[in-house]
Coordinates of C-alpha atoms and ligand atoms in Angstrom, one line a residue:
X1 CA 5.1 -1.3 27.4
X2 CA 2.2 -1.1 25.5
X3 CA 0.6 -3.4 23.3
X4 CA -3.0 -1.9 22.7
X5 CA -3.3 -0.1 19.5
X6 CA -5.0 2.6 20.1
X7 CA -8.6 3.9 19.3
X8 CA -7.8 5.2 16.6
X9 CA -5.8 2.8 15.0
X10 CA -8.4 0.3 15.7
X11 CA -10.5 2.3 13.1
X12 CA -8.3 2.4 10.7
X13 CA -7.4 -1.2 10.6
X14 CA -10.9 -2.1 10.6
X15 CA -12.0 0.6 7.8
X16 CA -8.9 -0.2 5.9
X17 CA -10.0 -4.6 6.4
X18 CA -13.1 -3.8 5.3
X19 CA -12.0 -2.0 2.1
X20 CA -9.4 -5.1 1.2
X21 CA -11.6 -7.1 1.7
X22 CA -14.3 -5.7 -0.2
X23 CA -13.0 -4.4 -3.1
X24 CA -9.2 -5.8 -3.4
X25 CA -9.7 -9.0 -2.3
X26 CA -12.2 -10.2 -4.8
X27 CA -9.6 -9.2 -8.0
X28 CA -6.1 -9.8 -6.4
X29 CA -6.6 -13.5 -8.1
X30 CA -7.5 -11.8 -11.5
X31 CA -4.8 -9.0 -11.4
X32 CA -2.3 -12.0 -10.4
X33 CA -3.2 -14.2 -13.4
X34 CA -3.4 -11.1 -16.2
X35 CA -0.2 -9.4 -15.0
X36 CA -2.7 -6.1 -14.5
X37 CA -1.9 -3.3 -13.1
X38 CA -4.7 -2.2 -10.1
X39 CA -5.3 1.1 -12.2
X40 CA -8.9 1.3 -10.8
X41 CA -8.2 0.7 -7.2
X42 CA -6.0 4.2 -7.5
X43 CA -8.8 6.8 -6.8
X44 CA -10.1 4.3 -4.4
X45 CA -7.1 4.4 -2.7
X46 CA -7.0 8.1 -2.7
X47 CA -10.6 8.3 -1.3
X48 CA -10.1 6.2 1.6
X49 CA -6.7 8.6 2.7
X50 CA -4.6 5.3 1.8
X51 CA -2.2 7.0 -0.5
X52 CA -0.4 9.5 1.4
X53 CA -1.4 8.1 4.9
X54 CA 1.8 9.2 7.4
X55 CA 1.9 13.0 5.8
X56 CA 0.3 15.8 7.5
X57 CA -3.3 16.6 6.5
X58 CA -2.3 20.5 5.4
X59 CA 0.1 18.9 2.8
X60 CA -2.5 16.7 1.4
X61 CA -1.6 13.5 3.8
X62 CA -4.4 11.9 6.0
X63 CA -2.4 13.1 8.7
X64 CA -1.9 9.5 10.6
X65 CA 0.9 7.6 12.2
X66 CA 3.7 5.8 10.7
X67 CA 2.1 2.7 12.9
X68 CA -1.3 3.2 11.0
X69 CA 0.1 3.4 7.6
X70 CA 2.1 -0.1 8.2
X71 CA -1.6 -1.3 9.8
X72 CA -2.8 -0.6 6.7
X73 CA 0.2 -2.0 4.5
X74 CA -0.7 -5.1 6.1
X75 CA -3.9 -5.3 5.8
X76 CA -4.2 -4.4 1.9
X77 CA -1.5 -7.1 1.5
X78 CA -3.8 -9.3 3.1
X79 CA -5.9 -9.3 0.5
X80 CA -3.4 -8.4 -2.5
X81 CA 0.0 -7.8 -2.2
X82 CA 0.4 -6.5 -6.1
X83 CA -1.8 -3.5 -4.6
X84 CA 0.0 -2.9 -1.6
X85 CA 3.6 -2.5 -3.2
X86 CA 1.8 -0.1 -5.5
X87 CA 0.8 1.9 -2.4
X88 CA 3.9 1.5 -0.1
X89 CA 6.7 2.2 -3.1
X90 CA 4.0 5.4 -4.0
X91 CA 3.7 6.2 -0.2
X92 CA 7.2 5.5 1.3
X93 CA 9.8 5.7 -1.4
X94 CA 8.4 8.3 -3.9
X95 CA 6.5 10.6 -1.4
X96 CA 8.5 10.7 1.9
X97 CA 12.3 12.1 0.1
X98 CA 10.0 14.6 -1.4
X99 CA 8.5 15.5 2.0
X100 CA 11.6 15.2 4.3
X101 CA 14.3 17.0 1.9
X102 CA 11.9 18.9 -0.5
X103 CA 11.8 23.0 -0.9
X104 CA 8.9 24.2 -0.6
X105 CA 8.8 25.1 -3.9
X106 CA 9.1 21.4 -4.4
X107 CA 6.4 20.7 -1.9
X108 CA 4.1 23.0 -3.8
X109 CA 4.6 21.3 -7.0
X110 CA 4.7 18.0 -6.1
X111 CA 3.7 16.7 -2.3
X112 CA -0.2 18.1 -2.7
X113 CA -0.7 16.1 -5.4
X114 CA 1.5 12.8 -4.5
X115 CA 0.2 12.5 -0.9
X116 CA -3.4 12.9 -1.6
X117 CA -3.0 9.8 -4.2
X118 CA -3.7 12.2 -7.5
X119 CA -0.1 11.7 -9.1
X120 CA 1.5 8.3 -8.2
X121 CA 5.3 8.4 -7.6
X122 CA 8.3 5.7 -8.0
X123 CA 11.6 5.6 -6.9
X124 CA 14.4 4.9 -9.1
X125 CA 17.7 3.7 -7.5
X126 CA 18.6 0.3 -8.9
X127 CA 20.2 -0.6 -12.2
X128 CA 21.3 -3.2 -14.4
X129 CA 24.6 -3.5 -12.6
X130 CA 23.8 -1.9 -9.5
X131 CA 21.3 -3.5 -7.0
X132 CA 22.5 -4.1 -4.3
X133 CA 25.6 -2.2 -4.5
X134 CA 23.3 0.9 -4.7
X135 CA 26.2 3.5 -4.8
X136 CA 27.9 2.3 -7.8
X137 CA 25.0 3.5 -10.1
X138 CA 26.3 4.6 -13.3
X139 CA 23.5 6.6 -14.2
X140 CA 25.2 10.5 -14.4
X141 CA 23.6 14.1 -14.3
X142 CA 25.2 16.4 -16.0
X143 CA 25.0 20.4 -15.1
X144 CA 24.2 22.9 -17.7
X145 CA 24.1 26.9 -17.8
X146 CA 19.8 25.8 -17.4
X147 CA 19.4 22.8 -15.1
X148 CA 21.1 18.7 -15.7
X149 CA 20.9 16.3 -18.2
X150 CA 20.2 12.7 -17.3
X151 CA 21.5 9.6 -19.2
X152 CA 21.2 6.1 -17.9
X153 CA 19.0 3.5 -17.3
X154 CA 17.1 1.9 -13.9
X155 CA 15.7 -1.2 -13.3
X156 CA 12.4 -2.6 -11.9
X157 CA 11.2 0.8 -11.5
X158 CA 8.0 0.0 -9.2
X159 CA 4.6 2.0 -10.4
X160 CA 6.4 2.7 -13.5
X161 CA 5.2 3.7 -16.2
X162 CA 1.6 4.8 -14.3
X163 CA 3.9 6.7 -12.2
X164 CA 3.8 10.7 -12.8
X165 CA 6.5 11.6 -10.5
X166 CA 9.9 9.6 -10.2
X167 CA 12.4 10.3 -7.9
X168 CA 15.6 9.1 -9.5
X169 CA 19.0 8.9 -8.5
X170 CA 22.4 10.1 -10.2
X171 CA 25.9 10.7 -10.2
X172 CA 26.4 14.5 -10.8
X173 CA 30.1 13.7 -9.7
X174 CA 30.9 9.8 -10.4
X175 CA 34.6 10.1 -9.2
X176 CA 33.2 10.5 -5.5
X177 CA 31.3 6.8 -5.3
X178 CA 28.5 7.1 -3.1
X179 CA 29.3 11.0 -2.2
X180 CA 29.1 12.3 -6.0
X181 CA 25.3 11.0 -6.4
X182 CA 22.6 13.2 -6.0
X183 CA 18.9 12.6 -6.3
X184 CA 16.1 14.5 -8.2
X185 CA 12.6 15.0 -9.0
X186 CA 11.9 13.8 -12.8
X187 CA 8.6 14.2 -14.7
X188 CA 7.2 11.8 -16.7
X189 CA 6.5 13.8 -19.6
X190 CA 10.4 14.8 -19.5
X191 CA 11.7 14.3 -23.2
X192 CA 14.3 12.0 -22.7
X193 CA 13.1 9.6 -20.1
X194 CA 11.1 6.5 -21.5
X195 CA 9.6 3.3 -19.7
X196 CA 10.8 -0.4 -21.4
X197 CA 8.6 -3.4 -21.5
X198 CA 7.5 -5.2 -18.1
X199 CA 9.1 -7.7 -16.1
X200 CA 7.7 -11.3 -16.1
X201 CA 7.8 -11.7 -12.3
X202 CA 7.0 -15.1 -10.5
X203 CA 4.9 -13.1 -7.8
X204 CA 3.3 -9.4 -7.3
X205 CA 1.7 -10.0 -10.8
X206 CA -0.2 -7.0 -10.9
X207 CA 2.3 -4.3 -10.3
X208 CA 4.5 -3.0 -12.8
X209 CA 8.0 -2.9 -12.7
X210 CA 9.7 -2.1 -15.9
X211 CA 12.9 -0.3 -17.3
X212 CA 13.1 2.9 -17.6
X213 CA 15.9 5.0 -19.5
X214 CA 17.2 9.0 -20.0
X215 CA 19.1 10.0 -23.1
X216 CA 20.0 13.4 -22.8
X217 CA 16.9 13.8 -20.4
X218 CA 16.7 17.9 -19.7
X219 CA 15.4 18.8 -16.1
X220 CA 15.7 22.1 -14.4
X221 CA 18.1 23.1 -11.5
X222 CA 14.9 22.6 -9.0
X223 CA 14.4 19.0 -10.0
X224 CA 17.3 18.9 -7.5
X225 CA 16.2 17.3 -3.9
X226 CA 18.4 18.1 -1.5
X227 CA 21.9 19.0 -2.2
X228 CA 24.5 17.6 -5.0
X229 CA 26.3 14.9 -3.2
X230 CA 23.3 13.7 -1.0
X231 CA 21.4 11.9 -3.0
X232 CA 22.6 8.1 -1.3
X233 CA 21.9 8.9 1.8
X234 CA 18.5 10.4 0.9
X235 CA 18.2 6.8 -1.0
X236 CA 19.1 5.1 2.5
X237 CA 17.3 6.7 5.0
X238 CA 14.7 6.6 2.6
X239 CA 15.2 3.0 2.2
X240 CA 15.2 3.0 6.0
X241 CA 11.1 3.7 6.4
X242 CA 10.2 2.0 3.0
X243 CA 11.5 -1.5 4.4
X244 CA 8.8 -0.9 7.6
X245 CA 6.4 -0.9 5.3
X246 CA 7.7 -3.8 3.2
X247 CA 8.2 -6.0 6.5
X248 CA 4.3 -4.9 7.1
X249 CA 3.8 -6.2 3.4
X250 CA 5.4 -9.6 4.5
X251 CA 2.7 -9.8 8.0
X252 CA 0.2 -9.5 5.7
X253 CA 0.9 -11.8 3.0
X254 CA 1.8 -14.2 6.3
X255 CA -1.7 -13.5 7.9
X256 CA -3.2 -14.4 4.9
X257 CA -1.7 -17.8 4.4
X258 CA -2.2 -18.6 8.1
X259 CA -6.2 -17.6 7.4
X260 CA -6.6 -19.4 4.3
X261 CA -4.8 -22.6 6.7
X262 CA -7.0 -22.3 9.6
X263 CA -9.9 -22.3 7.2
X264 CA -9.2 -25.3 5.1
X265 CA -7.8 -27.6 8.1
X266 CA -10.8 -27.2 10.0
X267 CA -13.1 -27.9 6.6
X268 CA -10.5 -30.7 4.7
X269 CA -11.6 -34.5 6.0
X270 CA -8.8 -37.0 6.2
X271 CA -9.1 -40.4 8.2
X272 CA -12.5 -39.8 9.3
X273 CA -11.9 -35.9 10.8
X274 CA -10.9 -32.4 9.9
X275 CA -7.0 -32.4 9.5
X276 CA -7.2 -30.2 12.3
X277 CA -7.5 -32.6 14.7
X278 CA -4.3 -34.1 13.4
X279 CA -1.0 -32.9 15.7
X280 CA 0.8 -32.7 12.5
X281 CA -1.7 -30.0 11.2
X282 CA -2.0 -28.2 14.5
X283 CA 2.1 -28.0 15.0
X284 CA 2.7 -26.5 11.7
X285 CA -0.4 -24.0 12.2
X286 CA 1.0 -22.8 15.9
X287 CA 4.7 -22.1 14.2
X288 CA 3.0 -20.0 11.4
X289 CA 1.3 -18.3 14.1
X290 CA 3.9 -17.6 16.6
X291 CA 6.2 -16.6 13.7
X292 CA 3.8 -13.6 12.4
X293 CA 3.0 -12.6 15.9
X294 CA 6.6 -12.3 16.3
X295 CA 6.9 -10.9 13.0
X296 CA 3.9 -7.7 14.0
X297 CA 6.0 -6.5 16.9
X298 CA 8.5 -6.4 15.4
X299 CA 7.0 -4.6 12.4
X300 CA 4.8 -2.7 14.9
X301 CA 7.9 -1.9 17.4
X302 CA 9.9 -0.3 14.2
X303 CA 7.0 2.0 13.0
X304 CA 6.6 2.8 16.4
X305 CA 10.3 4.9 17.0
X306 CA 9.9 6.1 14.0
X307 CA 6.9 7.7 15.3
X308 CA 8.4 8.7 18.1
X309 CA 11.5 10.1 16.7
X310 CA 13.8 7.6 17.6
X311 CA 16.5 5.8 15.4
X312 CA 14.6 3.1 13.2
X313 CA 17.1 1.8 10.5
X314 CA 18.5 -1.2 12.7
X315 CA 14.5 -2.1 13.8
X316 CA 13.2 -2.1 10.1
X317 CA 16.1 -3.9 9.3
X318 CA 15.2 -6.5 11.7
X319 CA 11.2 -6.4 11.1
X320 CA 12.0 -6.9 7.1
X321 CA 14.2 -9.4 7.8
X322 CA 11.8 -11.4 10.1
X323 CA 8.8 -10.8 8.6
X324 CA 9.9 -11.7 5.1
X325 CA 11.7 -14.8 6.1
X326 CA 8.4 -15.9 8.2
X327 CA 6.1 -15.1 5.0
X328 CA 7.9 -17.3 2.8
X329 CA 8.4 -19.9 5.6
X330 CA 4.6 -19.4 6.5
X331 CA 3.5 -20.0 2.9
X332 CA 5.5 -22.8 2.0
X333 CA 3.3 -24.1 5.3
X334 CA 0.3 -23.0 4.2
X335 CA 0.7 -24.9 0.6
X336 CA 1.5 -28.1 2.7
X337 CA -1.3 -27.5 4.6
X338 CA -3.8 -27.8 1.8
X339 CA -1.8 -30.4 0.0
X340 CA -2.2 -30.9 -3.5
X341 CA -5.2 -28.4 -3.8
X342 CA -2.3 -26.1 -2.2
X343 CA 0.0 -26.7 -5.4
X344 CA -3.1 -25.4 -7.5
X345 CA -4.4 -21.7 -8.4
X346 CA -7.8 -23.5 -6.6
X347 CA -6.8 -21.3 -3.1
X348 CA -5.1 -18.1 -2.8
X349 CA -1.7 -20.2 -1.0
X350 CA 0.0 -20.4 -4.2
X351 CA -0.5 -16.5 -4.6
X352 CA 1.0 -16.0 -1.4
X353 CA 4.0 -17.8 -1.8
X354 CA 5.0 -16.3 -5.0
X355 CA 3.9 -13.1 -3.4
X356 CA 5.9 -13.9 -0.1
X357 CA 9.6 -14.4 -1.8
X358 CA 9.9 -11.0 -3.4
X359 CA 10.0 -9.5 0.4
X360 CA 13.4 -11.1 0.8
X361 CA 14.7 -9.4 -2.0
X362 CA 13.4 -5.8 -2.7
X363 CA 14.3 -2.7 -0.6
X364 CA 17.4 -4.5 0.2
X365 CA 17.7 -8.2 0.3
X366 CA 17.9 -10.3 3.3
X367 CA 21.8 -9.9 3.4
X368 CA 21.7 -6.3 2.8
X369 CA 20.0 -6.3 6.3
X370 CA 21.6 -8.6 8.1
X371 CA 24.8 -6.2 7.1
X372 CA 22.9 -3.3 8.3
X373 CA 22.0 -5.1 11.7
X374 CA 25.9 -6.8 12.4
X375 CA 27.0 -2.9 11.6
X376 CA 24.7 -1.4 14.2
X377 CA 25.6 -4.6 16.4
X378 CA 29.2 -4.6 16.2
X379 CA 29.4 -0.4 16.5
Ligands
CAA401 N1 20.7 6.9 6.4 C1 21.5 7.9 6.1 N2 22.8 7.8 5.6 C2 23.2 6.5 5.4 C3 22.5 5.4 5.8 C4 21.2 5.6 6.3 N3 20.4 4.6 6.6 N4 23.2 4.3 5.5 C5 24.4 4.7 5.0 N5 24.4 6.0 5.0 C6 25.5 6.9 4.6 C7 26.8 6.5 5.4 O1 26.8 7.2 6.6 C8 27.9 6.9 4.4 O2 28.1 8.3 4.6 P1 29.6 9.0 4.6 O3 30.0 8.8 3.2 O4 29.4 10.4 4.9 O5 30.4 8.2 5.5 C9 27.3 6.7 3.1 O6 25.9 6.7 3.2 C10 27.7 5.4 2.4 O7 27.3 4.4 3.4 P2 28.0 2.9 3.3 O8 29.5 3.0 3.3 O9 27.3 2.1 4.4 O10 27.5 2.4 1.9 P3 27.7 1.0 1.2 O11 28.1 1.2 -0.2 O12 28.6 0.1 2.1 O13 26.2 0.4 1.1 C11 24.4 -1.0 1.7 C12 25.6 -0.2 2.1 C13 23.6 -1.2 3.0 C14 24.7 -2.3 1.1 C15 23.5 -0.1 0.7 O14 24.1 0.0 -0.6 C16 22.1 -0.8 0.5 O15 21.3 -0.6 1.3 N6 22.0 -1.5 -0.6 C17 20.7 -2.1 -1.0 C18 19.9 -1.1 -1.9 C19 18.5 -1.3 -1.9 O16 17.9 -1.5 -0.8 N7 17.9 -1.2 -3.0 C20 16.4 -1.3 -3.1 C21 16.0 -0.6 -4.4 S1 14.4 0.1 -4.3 C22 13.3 -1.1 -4.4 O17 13.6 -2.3 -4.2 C23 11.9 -0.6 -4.5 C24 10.9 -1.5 -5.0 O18 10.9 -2.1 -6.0 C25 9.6 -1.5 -4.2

């Protein structure tokens, strides 16, 4: 066992840390506060290789390891967390269904651009009454002598409406449950599909996450990905490498809260000394820490077989719930920490624990995978 990262890993946490904290660090606090989208971080993003980083380089990817992408989930959530959703849901959810189960055709049209960051994708599963009973969507697709027509709605549609691309789920045979939905590739200049008004979100401020509707939307037979009838499991196994990246999106968050704690104990004066010195201080800090080194291997372990071609659902299960427990656990610390200056938009704590909570709940909540790990445990 292993646990060097490796040269080139190395570089790209370090290039990727330098970047955050250069030029996302010093507006996460501003995007946070006005609710604004990171719209000019995007061709930043695309420069640096950071939007389509796991993908080969002949498709327009930067060619890397699952293990560096979720490196550099966690260290753009480090610095902002608003940004790195924007990234991972683009990367992960939006990009990877079109590269695993696309035609080429599809691939043509679509991965080039998505994986080199110059159209943004989303992924649109849940709905008002389905979240996280994923398979009893209602939304339907209904086949035509020249393609489907879409009508339904989704809810908190990550990246929409800046997203160009959406990948969006539907029943083409609602009798058949999970079996009868099927998945497709969706314009955003489709007539028929509009974006509602944004959510109001305690934490990840700055990205979007609206409605967004189809009435009588009109999409060829090739907006079809994959087969009629496969389009849950494309959502689950998709699902399956999107939670990696949000349990790196929890590490980060973590890391950051631990940072901004170490910081401010060893500078904060109580009873004559830094707080520090005090055991109370020092216990809580070595429980934040132990929890997010626990938290990267597992993080780091599930990226890894996925890299390596081995089965990942039940480890990114694990790593998201871990790491997204430990972030909200490890901010709630960190505000304690700094006290009443903690409870105040003074230090970025308060960001992170907002930030932190959502990590329990998107890509499947906590109890969505606890039931994926007790299924794989009691098999
Ligand atoms: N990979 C491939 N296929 C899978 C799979 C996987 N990981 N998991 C299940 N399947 C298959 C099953 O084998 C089964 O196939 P058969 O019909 O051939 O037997 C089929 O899918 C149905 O599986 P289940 O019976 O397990 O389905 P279920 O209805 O019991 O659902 C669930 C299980 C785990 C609760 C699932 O519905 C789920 O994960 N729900 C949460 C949804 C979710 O994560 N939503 C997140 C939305 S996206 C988001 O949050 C993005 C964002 O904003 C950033």
């Amino acid at each position: 066992m292993d646990f060097e990262l490796s040269d080139e890993q190395q570089l790209i946490r370090d290039a990727v840390r330098e970047f955050a904290e250069a030029e996302v660090a010093p507006i996460a606090a501003e995007l946070d506060r006005d609710h604004r989208f990171p719209t000019e971080l995007l061709p930043r993003l695309a420069e640096m290789n950071l939007m389509g980083m796991p993908y080969p380089e002949k498709v327009g990817g930067a060619g890397a390891d699952y293990l560096s992408y979720v490196i550099a989930i966690e260290e753009l959530s480090r610095a902002c967390a608003s940004t790195s959703v924007v990234v991972s849901a683009h990367s992960s959810l939006a990009t990877w269904p079109v590269f695993k189960f696309g035609t080429e055709a599809q691939h043509e049209r679509y991965l080039h651009d998505m994986a080199s960051g110059r159209r943004l994708g989303a992924f649109a599963l849940t709905e008002p009454a389905a979240g996280t009973d994923a398979a009893a969507g209602t939304t339907t697709a209904t086949l035509h002598a020249d393609g489907y027509a879409l009508n339904g709605s989704k809810m908190f549609i990550t990246n929409a409406p800046y997203a160009e691309v959406y990948i969006v789920f539907a029943k083409t045979d609602p009798e058949r449950g999970a079996r009868g939905m099927s998945a497709f590739i969706v314009e955003k200049d489709t007539p028929g599909f509009s974006v509602g008004e944004a959510e109001h979100k305690l934490g990840i401020r700055g990205s979007s996450t609206p409605p967004v509707y189809f009435s009588d939307c009109r999409v060829p037979k090739e907006a079809l990905l994959g087969a009629e009838g496969d389009g849950f499991k494309i959502a689950m196994a998709t699902l399956d490498g999107g939670r990696i990246g949000i349990a790196a999106q929890a590490l980060g968050i973590a890391q950051a809260a631990l940072d901004a704690s170490v910081a401010y104990a060893k500078e904060r004066v109580q009873f004559g000394k830094p707080i520090a010195a005090l055991q109370a201080i020092q216990w809580m800090i070595a429980d934040m820490a132990t929890e997010i080194d626990a938290s990267r291997l597992l993080v780091y372990r599930a990226a890894s077989f996925l890299d390596s071609g081995r089965p990942y659902s039940t480890e990114g299960a694990m790593a998201k719930l871990f790491a997204s427990e430990t972030a909200t656990r490890v901010a709630g610390k960190a505000i304690q920490i700094h006290g009443g200056y903690g409870y105040t938009e003074s230090y970025p704590v308060e960001r992170n624990y907002r930030d932190a909570k959502i990590t329990e709940i998107y890509e499947g909540t906590s109890e969505v995978q606890r039931m994926v790990i007790a299924r794989s445990a009691l098999r």
